[in-house]
Amino acid sequence: MSTSIRTQVAIVGAGPAGLILSHLLAEAGVESVVIDQRSRDEIESTIRAGILEQGTVDLLTRIDTNTRVHTVGDRHDGIELRLRGEGHRIDFPGLVGRSVWLYPQHEVLKDMLALRLGSGQDLRFNVTASRVDDVDADRPRVVATDADGSELVIEADFVVGADGSRSVVRPAIAGTSRDGYFREYPFAWFGILCEAPASADELIYSNSENGFALISQRSHDVQRMYFQCAPDADPNAMSEAEIWETLQARVPGTALNEGRIFQRDVLRFRSFVARELRHGRAALVGDAAHTVPPTGAKGMNLAIADVMILADALHAMFGENDARLIDAYAETASRRIWKAQNFSWWMTSMLHKLPEHNEFDERRQLGELRSVVESEAGRTYLAEAYTGWTL
Ligand code: PHB
């Protein structure tokens, strides 16, 4: 059995990028079909990133004036960098007039799914794309398999890969799935979710004698925390007591509120940008186009920035028959992507220990951190990048 459908834009992936793109296209009168290999429940329950930049929140507020970002989410006007137990606050509004919001990605997804389905968006779950054909022709096609094993072919005027780091759209654009600019890091984050009240009002990024830890949050009674670990660490090898001991030792100056740990994971650190972000009538956005290490909280925000650029370009292409913005998409998106790559790499390198870390590296790293926290220019750069460059 094979079914064929036709649309203007085929979007592979119903994550934040794919869903927001379908919304912006609909606003511009451009029709799309969104597919995702996951079920709605899986999409809504996978706990991922937590920090939204000012520009992301401005967009979500424009899309839906009743967005729960402002009721369920929490505005954060700063973060703390903690150096050897000594706290330094980065005051975002005071430095750059902007803030960030703590609002988990799966909540953004719940909001966007409800909004898109409520508007009659053609959005199909449990549909797995296997390849994209004919991106050089006028009618590229996404070939997919639905939940019953039947083939679904989506013939479109344009195909967008919003399908994450294992994108199946990427090979149609870049020739291979791996061709790109790449860096792997010799460490990872051990992450936990626990049932406890917050231990501090704002996030703490701590470079301690015992290594790095990040104290983040998810809600009033669920907290997210991380500490640097080996990339091959087994998330189940440590007892809860050992995890708390490790975390407490890395945030000198704060007694962490402990509670039942109900999720643990190891996050690998990678930086990646695909060599090609667009080819013919197909383009990549979000993790399909790039990966950043989590330290700068840039992943989801960068995906949404790509989408804003691409939506304008597709609007011009479909509405005004003007291909200039789509021809410039890779270059325009790359400028922000590489700023975010640099920021994520820089935050990572300032806070983590490399395996060969010696006393020189240690002292130099503290010198670097001090040159940020003790200088208004340094704090301003950090605040500007963390809250997100204006689009
Ligand atoms: C998170 O809460 O998951 C989080 C927050 C800030 C980061 C990275 C991750 O820099």
CSV table of C-alpha atoms and ligand atoms in Angstrom, one decimal:
chain,number,residue,atom,x,y,z
A,1,MET,CA,0.0,0.0,0.0
A,2,SER,CA,1.3,3.4,-0.9
A,3,THR,CA,-0.4,6.8,-0.4
A,4,SER,CA,0.7,10.0,-2.0
A,5,ILE,CA,-0.2,13.4,-0.8
A,6,ARG,CA,0.8,16.9,-1.9
A,7,THR,CA,1.6,20.0,0.0
A,8,GLN,CA,3.7,23.2,-0.3
A,9,VAL,CA,6.2,22.4,2.5
A,10,ALA,CA,6.9,19.0,3.9
A,11,ILE,CA,8.3,19.3,7.4
A,12,VAL,CA,10.0,16.2,8.8
A,13,GLY,CA,10.0,16.4,12.7
A,14,ALA,CA,7.5,17.8,15.1
A,15,GLY,CA,9.9,19.2,17.7
A,16,PRO,CA,10.0,22.9,18.5
A,17,ALA,CA,11.5,23.8,15.1
A,18,GLY,CA,9.1,21.8,13.0
A,19,LEU,CA,6.0,22.9,14.9
A,20,ILE,CA,6.9,26.6,15.1
A,21,LEU,CA,7.8,26.6,11.4
A,22,SER,CA,4.4,25.1,10.5
A,23,HIS,CA,2.8,27.9,12.5
A,24,LEU,CA,4.7,30.7,10.9
A,25,LEU,CA,4.0,29.3,7.5
A,26,ALA,CA,0.3,29.0,8.2
A,27,GLU,CA,0.3,32.7,9.3
A,28,ALA,CA,1.9,33.5,5.9
A,29,GLY,CA,-0.7,31.4,4.0
A,30,VAL,CA,1.7,28.6,3.2
A,31,GLU,CA,0.4,25.1,3.6
A,32,SER,CA,2.5,22.4,5.2
A,33,VAL,CA,2.4,18.7,6.4
A,34,VAL,CA,4.4,17.8,9.5
A,35,ILE,CA,5.4,14.2,10.2
A,36,ASP,CA,7.2,12.7,13.2
A,37,GLN,CA,8.2,9.1,13.9
A,38,ARG,CA,7.3,9.5,17.6
A,39,SER,CA,3.8,9.4,19.1
A,40,ARG,CA,2.3,12.5,20.5
A,41,ASP,CA,2.7,11.2,24.0
A,42,GLU,CA,6.4,10.5,23.5
A,43,ILE,CA,6.9,14.0,22.1
A,44,GLU,CA,5.2,15.6,25.1
A,45,SER,CA,6.9,13.6,27.7
A,46,THR,CA,10.6,13.6,26.8
A,47,ILE,CA,12.3,16.0,29.2
A,48,ARG,CA,14.9,18.0,27.5
A,49,ALA,CA,16.2,21.6,27.5
A,50,GLY,CA,14.9,24.2,29.9
A,51,ILE,CA,16.0,27.7,29.1
A,52,LEU,CA,14.3,30.1,26.6
A,53,GLU,CA,16.0,33.2,25.4
A,54,GLN,CA,14.3,36.5,25.4
A,55,GLY,CA,13.7,36.4,21.6
A,56,THR,CA,12.2,32.9,21.9
A,57,VAL,CA,9.8,34.1,24.5
A,58,ASP,CA,8.9,37.2,22.5
A,59,LEU,CA,8.1,34.9,19.5
A,60,LEU,CA,6.0,32.4,21.6
A,61,THR,CA,4.1,35.4,23.1
A,62,ARG,CA,3.4,36.8,19.7
A,63,ILE,CA,2.2,33.4,18.5
A,64,ASP,CA,0.0,32.8,21.5
A,65,THR,CA,-0.7,35.7,23.8
A,66,ASN,CA,-1.9,33.3,26.5
A,67,THR,CA,1.2,31.2,26.3
A,68,ARG,CA,1.9,29.4,29.6
A,69,VAL,CA,5.6,30.7,29.5
A,70,HIS,CA,4.4,33.6,31.6
A,71,THR,CA,2.4,31.6,34.1
A,72,VAL,CA,4.0,28.1,34.3
A,73,GLY,CA,7.4,29.4,33.3
A,74,ASP,CA,9.7,31.5,35.4
A,75,ARG,CA,11.6,34.6,34.3
A,76,HIS,CA,15.2,34.5,35.3
A,77,ASP,CA,17.0,37.8,35.5
A,78,GLY,CA,20.5,36.3,36.0
A,79,ILE,CA,22.7,33.3,36.6
A,80,GLU,CA,25.5,32.8,39.0
A,81,LEU,CA,29.0,31.8,38.1
A,82,ARG,CA,30.6,30.2,41.1
A,83,LEU,CA,34.3,30.1,41.2
A,84,ARG,CA,35.9,28.0,43.9
A,85,GLY,CA,32.9,28.7,46.1
A,86,GLU,CA,32.8,32.4,45.4
A,87,GLY,CA,29.5,33.6,43.8
A,88,HIS,CA,29.3,36.1,40.9
A,89,ARG,CA,25.9,37.1,39.6
A,90,ILE,CA,25.4,38.1,36.0
A,91,ASP,CA,22.6,40.6,36.0
A,92,PHE,CA,20.9,40.2,32.6
A,93,PRO,CA,18.4,43.2,32.6
A,94,GLY,CA,21.0,45.4,34.2
A,95,LEU,CA,23.6,44.6,31.6
A,96,VAL,CA,21.6,44.1,28.4
A,97,GLY,CA,17.9,44.8,29.2
A,98,ARG,CA,16.9,41.2,28.5
A,99,SER,CA,16.1,38.0,30.5
A,100,VAL,CA,15.7,34.3,30.0
A,101,TRP,CA,12.8,32.1,31.0
A,102,LEU,CA,12.9,28.7,32.6
A,103,TYR,CA,10.2,26.8,30.7
A,104,PRO,CA,10.9,23.2,29.8
A,105,GLN,CA,10.9,22.2,26.1
A,106,HIS,CA,8.2,19.6,26.6
A,107,GLU,CA,5.9,22.3,27.8
A,108,VAL,CA,6.6,24.4,24.7
A,109,LEU,CA,5.8,21.2,22.7
A,110,LYS,CA,2.5,20.7,24.5
A,111,ASP,CA,1.5,24.3,23.8
A,112,MET,CA,2.5,24.1,20.1
A,113,LEU,CA,0.9,20.7,19.5
A,114,ALA,CA,-2.4,21.9,21.0
A,115,LEU,CA,-2.2,25.1,18.9
A,116,ARG,CA,-1.3,23.4,15.6
A,117,LEU,CA,-3.8,20.6,16.0
A,118,GLY,CA,-6.5,23.1,17.0
A,119,SER,CA,-5.8,25.1,13.8
A,120,GLY,CA,-6.3,22.0,11.7
A,121,GLN,CA,-2.6,21.5,10.9
A,122,ASP,CA,-2.0,18.2,8.9
A,123,LEU,CA,0.3,16.7,11.6
A,124,ARG,CA,1.0,13.0,11.5
A,125,PHE,CA,2.5,11.0,14.4
A,126,ASN,CA,4.3,7.6,14.1
A,127,VAL,CA,5.3,8.3,10.5
A,128,THR,CA,9.0,7.5,9.9
A,129,ALA,CA,10.7,9.2,7.0
A,130,SER,CA,13.2,7.0,5.2
A,131,ARG,CA,14.6,9.3,2.5
A,132,VAL,CA,14.1,12.5,0.5
A,133,ASP,CA,14.2,12.3,-3.3
A,134,ASP,CA,14.6,14.9,-6.0
A,135,VAL,CA,15.6,17.9,-4.0
A,136,ASP,CA,17.1,19.3,-7.3
A,137,ALA,CA,13.8,19.1,-9.0
A,138,ASP,CA,10.7,21.3,-8.6
A,139,ARG,CA,8.9,18.6,-6.6
A,140,PRO,CA,11.0,17.0,-4.0
A,141,ARG,CA,9.5,14.0,-2.2
A,142,VAL,CA,9.6,12.6,1.3
A,143,VAL,CA,9.3,8.9,1.4
A,144,ALA,CA,8.0,7.6,4.7
A,145,THR,CA,6.3,4.6,6.4
A,146,ASP,CA,3.3,5.1,8.7
A,147,ALA,CA,2.4,3.2,11.9
A,148,ASP,CA,0.8,0.3,9.9
A,149,GLY,CA,3.8,-0.2,7.7
A,150,SER,CA,2.2,1.5,4.7
A,151,GLU,CA,4.2,3.8,2.5
A,152,LEU,CA,3.4,7.5,2.5
A,153,VAL,CA,4.9,9.8,-0.1
A,154,ILE,CA,4.7,13.5,0.4
A,155,GLU,CA,5.3,15.5,-2.7
A,156,ALA,CA,6.1,19.1,-1.9
A,157,ASP,CA,7.5,22.3,-3.3
A,158,PHE,CA,10.0,22.4,-0.4
A,159,VAL,CA,11.2,19.9,2.2
A,160,VAL,CA,12.5,20.9,5.7
A,161,GLY,CA,14.6,18.6,7.9
A,162,ALA,CA,13.6,19.5,11.5
A,163,ASP,CA,14.3,15.9,12.4
A,164,GLY,CA,17.1,16.2,15.0
A,165,SER,CA,20.6,15.1,15.1
A,166,ARG,CA,20.0,11.8,13.3
A,167,SER,CA,18.2,13.6,10.5
A,168,VAL,CA,17.2,11.5,7.4
A,169,VAL,CA,16.8,14.7,5.4
A,170,ARG,CA,20.5,15.7,5.9
A,171,PRO,CA,21.9,13.2,3.4
A,172,ALA,CA,19.7,14.7,0.7
A,173,ILE,CA,21.2,18.1,1.4
A,174,ALA,CA,24.8,17.4,2.4
A,175,GLY,CA,25.4,14.3,0.4
A,176,THR,CA,26.2,12.3,3.5
A,177,SER,CA,24.8,12.3,7.0
A,178,ARG,CA,28.1,13.1,8.6
A,179,ASP,CA,29.7,15.7,6.4
A,180,GLY,CA,30.2,18.8,8.5
A,181,TYR,CA,32.3,20.7,11.0
A,182,PHE,CA,32.7,18.6,14.1
A,183,ARG,CA,34.2,18.5,17.6
A,184,GLU,CA,33.8,15.9,20.3
A,185,TYR,CA,34.7,16.6,23.9
A,186,PRO,CA,36.4,14.2,26.3
A,187,PHE,CA,33.7,14.6,28.9
A,188,ALA,CA,29.9,14.5,29.4
A,189,TRP,CA,27.2,15.6,31.9
A,190,PHE,CA,25.6,13.3,34.4
A,191,GLY,CA,22.1,14.7,34.7
A,192,ILE,CA,19.4,14.1,37.3
A,193,LEU,CA,15.8,15.0,37.8
A,194,CYS,CA,14.8,15.0,41.4
A,195,GLU,CA,11.8,15.8,43.6
A,196,ALA,CA,12.9,18.7,45.7
A,197,PRO,CA,12.4,22.4,46.2
A,198,ALA,CA,14.9,24.6,44.4
A,199,SER,CA,18.2,25.1,46.2
A,200,ALA,CA,18.8,28.6,44.8
A,201,ASP,CA,16.7,31.3,43.1
A,202,GLU,CA,18.8,31.2,39.9
A,203,LEU,CA,20.9,28.7,38.0
A,204,ILE,CA,24.4,28.1,39.4
A,205,TYR,CA,27.3,27.2,37.1
A,206,SER,CA,30.0,26.1,39.5
A,207,ASN,CA,33.6,25.6,38.7
A,208,SER,CA,34.9,24.0,41.9
A,209,GLU,CA,38.0,22.3,43.0
A,210,ASN,CA,36.1,19.0,42.6
A,211,GLY,CA,34.9,19.7,39.1
A,212,PHE,CA,31.9,21.3,37.4
A,213,ALA,CA,28.3,21.2,38.4
A,214,LEU,CA,25.2,23.1,37.1
A,215,ILE,CA,22.2,23.5,39.4
A,216,SER,CA,19.2,24.1,37.3
A,217,GLN,CA,15.5,23.7,37.8
A,218,ARG,CA,12.4,22.4,36.2
A,219,SER,CA,9.5,23.6,38.4
A,220,HIS,CA,8.8,24.4,42.0
A,221,ASP,CA,9.1,20.8,43.1
A,222,VAL,CA,11.3,19.2,40.4
A,223,GLN,CA,15.0,20.2,40.0
A,224,ARG,CA,17.5,19.4,37.2
A,225,MET,CA,21.2,19.1,38.1
A,226,TYR,CA,24.3,18.1,36.3
A,227,PHE,CA,27.9,17.3,37.0
A,228,GLN,CA,30.8,16.7,34.7
A,229,CYS,CA,31.6,13.0,34.2
A,230,ALA,CA,33.4,10.7,31.8
A,231,PRO,CA,31.7,10.2,28.4
A,232,ASP,CA,31.3,6.5,28.9
A,233,ALA,CA,29.9,6.8,32.5
A,234,ASP,CA,27.1,4.4,33.3
A,235,PRO,CA,24.1,6.5,34.7
A,236,ASN,CA,23.1,3.5,36.8
A,237,ALA,CA,26.5,2.8,38.4
A,238,MET,CA,26.2,5.4,41.2
A,239,SER,CA,24.0,5.2,44.2
A,240,GLU,CA,21.7,8.2,45.1
A,241,ALA,CA,24.0,8.9,48.1
A,242,GLU,CA,27.0,9.0,45.8
A,243,ILE,CA,25.3,11.3,43.4
A,244,TRP,CA,24.4,13.7,46.2
A,245,GLU,CA,27.8,13.6,47.6
A,246,THR,CA,29.3,14.4,44.2
A,247,LEU,CA,26.9,17.3,43.6
A,248,GLN,CA,27.3,18.8,47.1
A,249,ALA,CA,31.1,18.7,46.9
A,250,ARG,CA,30.9,20.7,43.6
A,251,VAL,CA,28.8,23.6,44.8
A,252,PRO,CA,30.6,24.8,47.9
A,253,GLY,CA,28.7,27.6,49.6
A,254,THR,CA,25.2,26.0,49.0
A,255,ALA,CA,23.5,23.2,50.8
A,256,LEU,CA,21.5,21.5,48.0
A,257,ASN,CA,18.0,20.3,48.8
A,258,GLU,CA,18.0,16.6,48.2
A,259,GLY,CA,15.1,14.5,47.1
A,260,ARG,CA,14.2,11.3,45.3
A,261,ILE,CA,16.0,11.0,42.0
A,262,PHE,CA,13.6,9.8,39.3
A,263,GLN,CA,15.6,10.2,36.2
A,264,ARG,CA,19.3,10.0,35.4
A,265,ASP,CA,21.1,10.3,32.1
A,266,VAL,CA,24.5,10.9,30.6
A,267,LEU,CA,24.6,13.7,28.0
A,268,ARG,CA,27.4,13.5,25.4
A,269,PHE,CA,29.1,16.7,24.4
A,270,ARG,CA,29.4,17.5,20.7
A,271,SER,CA,29.6,20.5,18.5
A,272,PHE,CA,28.5,20.0,14.9
A,273,VAL,CA,27.4,22.1,11.9
A,274,ALA,CA,26.4,20.4,8.7
A,275,ARG,CA,28.5,21.5,5.7
A,276,GLU,CA,25.4,22.3,3.7
A,277,LEU,CA,22.2,23.8,5.3
A,278,ARG,CA,20.3,24.0,2.0
A,279,HIS,CA,20.4,22.3,-1.3
A,280,GLY,CA,17.9,22.9,-4.1
A,281,ARG,CA,14.4,22.7,-2.6
A,282,ALA,CA,15.4,21.4,0.9
A,283,ALA,CA,16.8,22.9,4.0
A,284,LEU,CA,17.8,21.9,7.5
A,285,VAL,CA,16.9,23.6,10.8
A,286,GLY,CA,17.7,22.9,14.5
A,287,ASP,CA,19.6,19.8,15.6
A,288,ALA,CA,19.4,18.4,12.0
A,289,ALA,CA,21.6,21.3,11.0
A,290,HIS,CA,23.8,21.6,14.1
A,291,THR,CA,24.5,20.4,17.6
A,292,VAL,CA,25.9,22.5,20.5
A,293,PRO,CA,27.1,21.2,23.8
A,294,PRO,CA,24.5,22.0,26.5
A,295,THR,CA,26.5,24.5,28.6
A,296,GLY,CA,25.2,27.7,27.0
A,297,ALA,CA,21.6,26.5,26.8
A,298,LYS,CA,21.5,27.4,23.1
A,299,GLY,CA,20.1,24.2,21.4
A,300,MET,CA,16.4,24.9,21.3
A,301,ASN,CA,16.8,28.6,20.9
A,302,LEU,CA,19.1,28.3,18.0
A,303,ALA,CA,16.6,25.9,16.3
A,304,ILE,CA,13.9,28.5,16.7
A,305,ALA,CA,16.1,31.3,15.3
A,306,ASP,CA,16.8,29.1,12.2
A,307,VAL,CA,13.0,28.7,11.8
A,308,MET,CA,12.4,32.4,11.9
A,309,ILE,CA,14.9,33.0,9.1
A,310,LEU,CA,13.6,30.1,7.1
A,311,ALA,CA,9.9,31.1,7.5
A,312,ASP,CA,10.6,34.5,6.1
A,313,ALA,CA,12.5,33.0,3.2
A,314,LEU,CA,9.7,30.5,2.4
A,315,HIS,CA,7.2,33.3,2.7
A,316,ALA,CA,9.0,35.4,0.1
A,317,MET,CA,9.5,32.4,-2.1
A,318,PHE,CA,5.8,31.3,-2.1
A,319,GLY,CA,4.2,34.7,-1.6
A,320,GLU,CA,6.3,36.9,-3.9
A,321,ASN,CA,8.1,34.4,-6.0
A,322,ASP,CA,11.3,35.9,-4.7
A,323,ALA,CA,14.1,33.3,-4.1
A,324,ARG,CA,16.7,35.7,-2.7
A,325,LEU,CA,16.1,35.0,0.9
A,326,ILE,CA,16.0,31.2,0.4
A,327,ASP,CA,19.3,31.5,-1.6
A,328,ALA,CA,20.8,33.4,1.4
A,329,TYR,CA,19.3,31.1,4.1
A,330,ALA,CA,22.5,29.1,4.7
A,331,GLU,CA,24.6,32.2,5.0
A,332,THR,CA,22.1,34.1,7.1
A,333,ALA,CA,21.5,31.2,9.5
A,334,SER,CA,25.2,30.4,9.7
A,335,ARG,CA,26.1,33.8,11.2
A,336,ARG,CA,24.0,33.1,14.3
A,337,ILE,CA,24.9,29.4,14.4
A,338,TRP,CA,28.6,30.1,14.6
A,339,LYS,CA,28.1,32.8,17.3
A,340,ALA,CA,26.2,30.2,19.3
A,341,GLN,CA,28.8,27.5,18.5
A,342,ASN,CA,31.5,29.8,19.8
A,343,PHE,CA,29.5,30.8,23.0
A,344,SER,CA,28.6,27.1,23.8
A,345,TRP,CA,32.2,26.0,23.2
A,346,TRP,CA,33.6,29.0,25.3
A,347,MET,CA,31.2,28.4,28.3
A,348,THR,CA,32.1,24.7,28.1
A,349,SER,CA,35.9,25.3,28.0
A,350,MET,CA,35.8,27.8,30.9
A,351,LEU,CA,33.9,25.5,33.2
A,352,HIS,CA,35.1,21.9,32.5
A,353,LYS,CA,38.3,20.1,33.2
A,354,LEU,CA,40.1,18.3,30.3
A,355,PRO,CA,41.7,14.9,31.2
A,356,GLU,CA,45.1,16.5,30.8
A,357,HIS,CA,44.2,19.5,32.9
A,358,ASN,CA,47.3,20.5,34.9
A,359,GLU,CA,47.9,23.3,37.4
A,360,PHE,CA,48.7,25.8,34.6
A,361,ASP,CA,45.3,25.1,32.9
A,362,GLU,CA,43.6,25.3,36.3
A,363,ARG,CA,45.0,28.8,37.1
A,364,ARG,CA,44.6,30.1,33.6
A,365,GLN,CA,40.9,29.0,33.6
A,366,LEU,CA,40.3,30.9,36.8
A,367,GLY,CA,42.0,33.9,35.3
A,368,GLU,CA,39.7,33.7,32.4
A,369,LEU,CA,36.6,33.4,34.6
A,370,ARG,CA,37.8,36.4,36.6
A,371,SER,CA,38.3,38.4,33.5
A,372,VAL,CA,34.6,37.8,32.8
A,373,VAL,CA,33.0,38.3,36.2
A,374,GLU,CA,35.2,41.2,37.3
A,375,SER,CA,34.7,43.2,34.1
A,376,GLU,CA,31.5,44.8,33.0
A,377,ALA,CA,32.5,44.2,29.3
A,378,GLY,CA,33.0,40.5,30.2
A,379,ARG,CA,29.7,40.2,32.0
A,380,THR,CA,27.9,42.0,29.2
A,381,TYR,CA,29.2,39.7,26.5
A,382,LEU,CA,28.0,36.7,28.6
A,383,ALA,CA,24.6,38.3,29.3
A,384,GLU,CA,24.2,39.2,25.6
A,385,ALA,CA,25.0,35.8,24.4
A,386,TYR,CA,23.0,33.9,27.1
A,387,THR,CA,19.9,35.9,26.6
A,388,GLY,CA,20.3,35.7,22.9
A,389,TRP,CA,21.4,38.1,20.2
A,390,THR,CA,18.5,40.0,18.7
A,391,LEU,CA,17.3,38.7,15.4
B,1,PHB,C1,18.7,22.6,31.9
B,1,PHB,O1,18.0,23.0,32.8
B,1,PHB,O2,18.6,21.5,31.4
B,1,PHB,C2,19.9,23.4,31.5
B,1,PHB,C3,20.0,24.7,31.9
B,1,PHB,C4,21.1,25.5,31.5
B,1,PHB,C5,22.0,24.9,30.7
B,1,PHB,C6,21.9,23.6,30.3
B,1,PHB,C7,20.9,22.9,30.6
B,1,PHB,O3,23.1,25.7,30.4
